[in-house]
């Protein structure tokens, strides 16, 4: 698929991406590994170039970015290496050891970097895929009542589309996203949300699953991977709904679907960044029907067949207020019925 951000082929099918994964971040016999203290400035103001195999150890890539950012005045030479920013590796998955990065495998999230430096970094650091300016807020929708205006991070240079790979019991799930527009959620050890979906879907799977606050579709597609015949994914934020639809296509080889009908292209959907009344964005044809809606989950019942009795995941933003959550769950049961859980 052509990438909507950079126009190149940086989005591949899950099948193609997974084939590369076993060796993608492993060194060749000639690769060298200089482990640096992230809490201290680099010991020398230099760096090694990538190995002849095209890969370079992540700390060395950070040393390179440190030198460029210090030369441009974004960092002082006395700053610790970690001041460069946070690495978002593409593709992201549970790794046993730090990666040796090939070309275009790193999105840098940095609060210190300026646009001028970001452009220079993209030109000089081959491992970079894109540079995002990190701000002091969560990108995308920050509350489930949709009262605040969503803010997003700025992509300063390159492309910020990257994938995460989730280990499901039914096989790995590949989820792409545009990182500057989406809440960055580092999965907790053991992937408790995915395990919760697997437990509630069961075996044989339930007939109908709703991922009511779907983000880019991880939990809804988890249910689809488990063989649920009818799945609905819904999110009020256009970027989440759009990437949920993209991710159906990315994982198509592992789903029982013949065709994906897309009702709103990116040009259309970005005209309504947040919607309350549900709008159908995409739908599959085949043995499995997967639907994507953009809308407020409180109103999703308006598009459901009465009495359809789904199993619903409510992956809410605010999980601390027990009474508020009970009220939302009860309200959902009154409108939709079936079973509901907070993953
Ligand atoms: Zn791209
Ligand atoms: Zn090498």
Coordinates of C-alpha atoms and ligand atoms in Angstrom, one line a residue:
X1 CA 0.0 0.0 0.0
X2 CA 1.2 3.5 -0.8
X3 CA 1.9 5.4 2.4
X4 CA -0.4 8.4 2.9
X5 CA 2.4 10.3 4.6
X6 CA 5.5 9.8 2.4
X7 CA 4.0 8.3 -0.7
X8 CA 6.4 5.4 -0.8
X9 CA 5.9 1.7 -0.1
X10 CA 6.7 1.9 3.6
X11 CA 3.5 0.0 4.5
X12 CA 3.9 -3.7 3.7
X13 CA 1.5 -6.6 4.3
X14 CA 1.8 -8.4 7.6
X15 CA 3.0 -11.5 5.8
X16 CA 5.9 -9.6 4.1
X17 CA 6.9 -7.8 7.3
X18 CA 6.8 -11.0 9.5
X19 CA 9.1 -12.8 7.1
X20 CA 11.8 -10.2 7.8
X21 CA 11.4 -10.2 11.6
X22 CA 13.5 -13.1 12.8
X23 CA 16.7 -11.5 11.6
X24 CA 15.8 -7.8 11.1
X25 CA 17.7 -6.4 14.1
X26 CA 20.4 -9.1 14.5
X27 CA 24.0 -8.2 13.8
X28 CA 26.3 -9.7 11.2
X29 CA 29.6 -11.2 12.3
X30 CA 31.3 -7.8 11.5
X31 CA 28.8 -5.6 13.4
X32 CA 30.3 -3.9 16.4
X33 CA 28.5 -3.1 19.6
X34 CA 29.5 -0.2 21.7
X35 CA 27.2 0.0 24.7
X36 CA 26.8 3.5 26.0
X37 CA 25.6 4.9 29.3
X38 CA 22.3 6.6 28.5
X39 CA 22.4 8.7 31.6
X40 CA 25.8 10.3 30.8
X41 CA 27.1 12.3 27.8
X42 CA 28.8 10.1 25.2
X43 CA 32.4 9.5 26.2
X44 CA 33.7 10.8 22.9
X45 CA 32.2 13.3 20.5
X46 CA 32.1 11.0 17.6
X47 CA 30.4 7.8 16.3
X48 CA 31.0 4.8 14.1
X49 CA 29.4 4.6 10.6
X50 CA 27.0 1.7 9.8
X51 CA 28.5 -1.7 9.2
X52 CA 29.0 -3.0 5.6
X53 CA 25.8 -5.0 6.2
X54 CA 23.9 -1.8 6.6
X55 CA 23.1 -2.1 10.3
X56 CA 24.4 -0.2 13.3
X57 CA 23.9 -0.7 17.0
X58 CA 21.2 1.5 18.5
X59 CA 23.6 3.3 20.9
X60 CA 25.9 4.2 18.1
X61 CA 23.0 5.6 16.1
X62 CA 22.1 7.7 19.2
X63 CA 25.8 8.8 19.5
X64 CA 25.5 10.0 15.9
X65 CA 22.2 11.9 16.5
X66 CA 23.8 13.4 19.7
X67 CA 26.7 14.8 17.7
X68 CA 24.4 16.4 15.1
X69 CA 22.0 17.8 17.7
X70 CA 24.9 19.2 19.8
X71 CA 26.5 20.8 16.7
X72 CA 23.2 22.4 15.9
X73 CA 22.8 23.7 19.4
X74 CA 19.8 21.6 20.3
X75 CA 21.8 19.8 23.0
X76 CA 24.8 20.8 25.2
X77 CA 27.8 18.4 25.1
X78 CA 27.2 17.8 28.8
X79 CA 23.7 16.5 28.3
X80 CA 23.1 12.8 28.8
X81 CA 22.7 10.6 25.7
X82 CA 19.0 10.1 26.6
X83 CA 18.4 13.8 26.0
X84 CA 18.4 13.0 22.3
X85 CA 14.9 11.5 22.7
X86 CA 13.0 8.2 22.7
X87 CA 13.5 5.6 20.0
X88 CA 10.4 4.1 18.3
X89 CA 11.7 1.2 16.4
X90 CA 10.0 -0.1 13.3
X91 CA 8.8 -2.8 13.4
X92 CA 8.4 -2.8 17.2
X93 CA 8.1 -6.1 19.0
X94 CA 9.3 -7.8 22.2
X95 CA 13.1 -8.0 21.8
X96 CA 15.5 -10.0 23.9
X97 CA 18.4 -7.6 23.3
X98 CA 18.9 -4.1 22.0
X99 CA 18.6 -3.8 18.2
X100 CA 21.1 -3.4 15.4
X101 CA 19.2 -1.0 13.3
X102 CA 18.9 -1.3 9.5
X103 CA 18.0 1.6 7.2
X104 CA 14.7 3.5 8.0
X105 CA 13.9 1.5 11.1
X106 CA 13.8 4.3 13.7
X107 CA 11.3 7.1 14.4
X108 CA 12.8 9.6 16.8
X109 CA 10.5 11.3 19.3
X110 CA 12.4 14.3 20.7
X111 CA 11.4 17.3 22.8
X112 CA 14.8 19.0 22.1
X113 CA 15.1 18.7 18.3
X114 CA 14.4 21.6 16.0
X115 CA 13.1 21.4 12.4
X116 CA 16.4 22.4 10.9
X117 CA 18.2 19.7 12.8
X118 CA 15.5 17.1 12.0
X119 CA 16.1 17.7 8.3
X120 CA 19.8 17.3 8.8
X121 CA 19.3 14.2 10.8
X122 CA 17.2 12.6 8.1
X123 CA 19.9 13.4 5.5
X124 CA 22.8 12.1 7.6
X125 CA 21.4 9.2 9.8
X126 CA 20.3 6.4 7.4
X127 CA 18.6 4.4 10.2
X128 CA 16.1 7.2 10.7
X129 CA 12.6 6.9 9.3
X130 CA 11.2 10.1 10.7
X131 CA 11.6 12.8 13.4
X132 CA 8.7 13.9 15.6
X133 CA 8.7 16.8 18.0
X134 CA 7.5 15.6 21.4
X135 CA 5.3 17.9 23.3
X136 CA 3.9 17.9 26.8
X137 CA 0.5 16.3 26.0
X138 CA -1.0 13.1 24.7
X139 CA -1.6 13.2 21.0
X140 CA -5.2 12.5 19.8
X141 CA -8.3 12.4 21.9
X142 CA -7.6 12.7 25.6
X143 CA -11.0 12.2 27.3
X144 CA -13.9 9.9 26.4
X145 CA -16.5 12.7 26.7
X146 CA -14.8 14.3 23.6
X147 CA -14.8 17.7 25.3
X148 CA -11.2 18.7 24.6
X149 CA -9.9 19.5 21.2
X150 CA -7.4 16.9 20.1
X151 CA -3.8 18.0 19.8
X152 CA -1.2 16.2 17.7
X153 CA 2.6 16.1 17.6
X154 CA 4.4 17.6 14.6
X155 CA 6.3 15.4 12.2
X156 CA 9.4 17.5 11.5
X157 CA 11.0 15.4 8.8
X158 CA 10.7 12.0 7.1
X159 CA 7.7 9.6 7.7
X160 CA 6.2 8.6 11.1
X161 CA 4.3 5.6 9.9
X162 CA 5.5 2.5 11.7
X163 CA 4.3 -0.9 12.9
X164 CA 4.1 -2.8 16.1
X165 CA 3.8 -6.6 16.2
X166 CA 1.6 -8.2 18.9
X167 CA 2.1 -11.9 19.8
X168 CA -1.4 -13.4 19.8
X169 CA -2.1 -17.0 20.5
X170 CA -3.5 -17.2 17.0
X171 CA -0.3 -15.8 15.4
X172 CA 1.4 -12.4 15.2
X173 CA -0.8 -9.3 14.5
X174 CA 0.8 -6.3 12.7
X175 CA -0.6 -2.9 13.6
X176 CA 0.5 0.2 11.6
X177 CA -0.1 3.7 12.9
X178 CA 0.9 7.3 12.2
X179 CA 2.9 7.9 15.4
X180 CA 2.5 11.7 15.7
X181 CA -1.3 11.4 15.7
X182 CA -1.8 8.6 18.2
X183 CA -1.4 8.1 21.9
X184 CA 1.9 6.2 22.3
X185 CA 1.1 3.2 24.4
X186 CA 4.0 1.0 25.4
X187 CA 2.5 -2.4 25.9
X188 CA 2.8 -3.7 29.4
X189 CA 4.7 -7.0 30.0
X190 CA 2.6 -10.0 29.0
X191 CA 0.2 -7.8 26.9
X192 CA -2.7 -7.9 29.5
X193 CA -5.2 -6.2 27.2
X194 CA -4.7 -8.8 24.5
X195 CA -4.9 -11.6 27.0
X196 CA -8.2 -10.1 28.3
X197 CA -9.6 -10.1 24.8
X198 CA -8.5 -13.7 24.2
X199 CA -10.1 -14.8 27.5
X200 CA -13.4 -13.0 26.7
X201 CA -13.6 -14.2 23.1
X202 CA -13.1 -17.8 24.2
X203 CA -12.9 -20.9 22.1
X204 CA -15.0 -21.5 20.1
X205 CA -15.2 -17.7 19.7
X206 CA -18.2 -15.5 20.4
X207 CA -20.3 -14.5 17.4
X208 CA -20.0 -10.8 17.7
X209 CA -17.3 -8.6 19.2
X210 CA -17.2 -4.8 19.6
X211 CA -14.0 -2.8 20.2
X212 CA -15.7 0.4 21.2
X213 CA -12.7 2.6 21.7
X214 CA -10.5 0.9 19.2
X215 CA -7.5 3.1 18.7
X216 CA -5.8 1.8 15.6
X217 CA -7.6 -1.6 15.9
X218 CA -5.3 -3.8 18.1
X219 CA -8.1 -5.4 20.2
X220 CA -10.7 -5.6 17.5
X221 CA -8.3 -7.3 15.1
X222 CA -7.2 -9.6 18.0
X223 CA -10.8 -10.8 18.1
X224 CA -10.9 -11.2 14.4
X225 CA -7.7 -13.3 14.5
X226 CA -9.5 -15.6 17.0
X227 CA -12.1 -16.2 14.4
X228 CA -15.0 -14.0 15.6
X229 CA -17.3 -13.8 12.5
X230 CA -18.5 -10.2 13.2
X231 CA -16.3 -7.5 14.6
X232 CA -17.0 -3.8 15.0
X233 CA -14.2 -1.3 15.7
X234 CA -15.1 2.2 16.6
X235 CA -13.2 5.3 17.5
X236 CA -14.1 9.0 17.5
X237 CA -10.7 10.1 16.3
X238 CA -10.3 10.1 12.6
X239 CA -6.7 8.9 12.7
X240 CA -7.6 5.9 14.8
X241 CA -10.6 4.9 12.6
X242 CA -8.5 5.4 9.4
X243 CA -5.6 3.2 10.7
X244 CA -8.0 0.6 12.0
X245 CA -9.3 0.2 8.4
X246 CA -5.7 0.2 7.0
X247 CA -4.8 -2.6 9.5
X248 CA -7.6 -4.9 8.3
X249 CA -5.9 -4.7 4.9
X250 CA -2.4 -5.2 6.3
X251 CA -3.5 -8.5 8.0
X252 CA -5.9 -9.6 5.3
X253 CA -3.9 -12.8 4.5
X254 CA -4.7 -14.1 8.0
X255 CA -8.4 -13.2 8.0
X256 CA -11.4 -14.9 6.3
X257 CA -12.2 -11.8 4.2
X258 CA -12.6 -11.5 0.4
X259 CA -12.7 -7.7 0.0
X260 CA -12.5 -4.5 2.0
X261 CA -14.9 -1.7 1.0
X262 CA -13.6 1.7 2.1
X263 CA -16.3 4.4 2.4
X264 CA -14.1 7.3 3.4
X265 CA -10.7 7.9 2.1
X266 CA -8.2 9.9 4.2
X267 CA -9.1 13.2 2.3
X268 CA -12.7 12.7 3.4
X269 CA -12.2 11.5 7.0
X270 CA -9.7 14.1 8.0
X271 CA -12.4 16.8 7.2
X272 CA -14.2 15.5 10.4
X273 CA -11.4 14.8 12.9
X274 CA -13.8 14.0 15.7
X275 CA -17.4 12.8 15.2
X276 CA -20.1 11.9 17.7
X277 CA -22.7 10.3 15.4
X278 CA -21.1 7.1 14.0
X279 CA -20.0 7.2 10.3
X280 CA -19.1 3.9 8.6
X281 CA -15.5 4.1 7.4
X282 CA -14.9 0.6 6.1
X283 CA -16.5 -2.9 6.0
X284 CA -15.2 -6.3 4.8
X285 CA -17.0 -8.9 2.7
X286 CA -16.4 -12.6 3.2
X287 CA -16.8 -15.1 6.0
X288 CA -15.7 -12.5 8.5
X289 CA -17.5 -9.1 8.5
X290 CA -15.3 -6.5 10.1
X291 CA -16.8 -3.0 10.3
X292 CA -15.0 0.3 11.2
X293 CA -16.9 3.3 12.5
X294 CA -15.8 6.7 13.5
X295 CA -18.0 8.1 16.3
X296 CA -18.6 8.5 20.0
X297 CA -19.0 5.0 21.5
X298 CA -21.9 6.3 23.6
X299 CA -23.9 6.5 20.3
X300 CA -22.7 3.3 18.7
X301 CA -25.9 1.5 19.7
X302 CA -27.7 3.6 17.0
X303 CA -26.0 1.5 14.2
X304 CA -26.4 -1.9 15.9
X305 CA -29.1 -4.5 15.2
X306 CA -31.2 -4.6 18.4
X307 CA -30.7 -7.8 20.4
X308 CA -27.4 -8.7 18.8
X309 CA -25.8 -9.3 22.2
X310 CA -22.1 -8.6 21.5
X311 CA -19.1 -9.1 23.7
X312 CA -17.7 -5.6 24.1
X313 CA -14.3 -4.2 25.1
X314 CA -14.3 -0.7 26.5
X315 CA -10.7 0.4 26.4
X316 CA -11.4 3.7 28.2
X317 CA -8.9 6.5 28.7
X318 CA -9.7 7.1 32.3
X319 CA -9.5 3.9 34.2
X320 CA -9.0 5.2 37.8
X321 CA -12.5 6.4 38.7
X322 CA -14.2 3.2 39.6
X323 CA -17.7 4.7 40.0
X324 CA -17.5 6.5 36.6
X325 CA -16.4 3.2 34.9
X326 CA -19.3 1.3 36.5
X327 CA -21.7 3.9 35.2
X328 CA -20.3 3.7 31.7
X329 CA -20.4 -0.1 31.7
X330 CA -24.0 -0.1 33.0
X331 CA -25.0 2.5 30.4
X332 CA -23.5 0.4 27.7
X333 CA -25.3 -2.7 28.9
X334 CA -28.6 -0.8 28.9
X335 CA -28.1 0.4 25.3
X336 CA -26.3 -2.6 23.8
X337 CA -26.7 -5.6 26.0
X338 CA -24.5 -8.7 25.8
X339 CA -21.3 -8.8 27.9
X340 CA -18.9 -5.9 28.5
X341 CA -15.4 -5.7 29.9
X342 CA -12.6 -3.2 30.5
X343 CA -9.4 -4.7 29.0
Ligands
LIG1 ZN1 5.6 6.5 4.9
LIG2 ZN1 27.1 -5.9 10.2

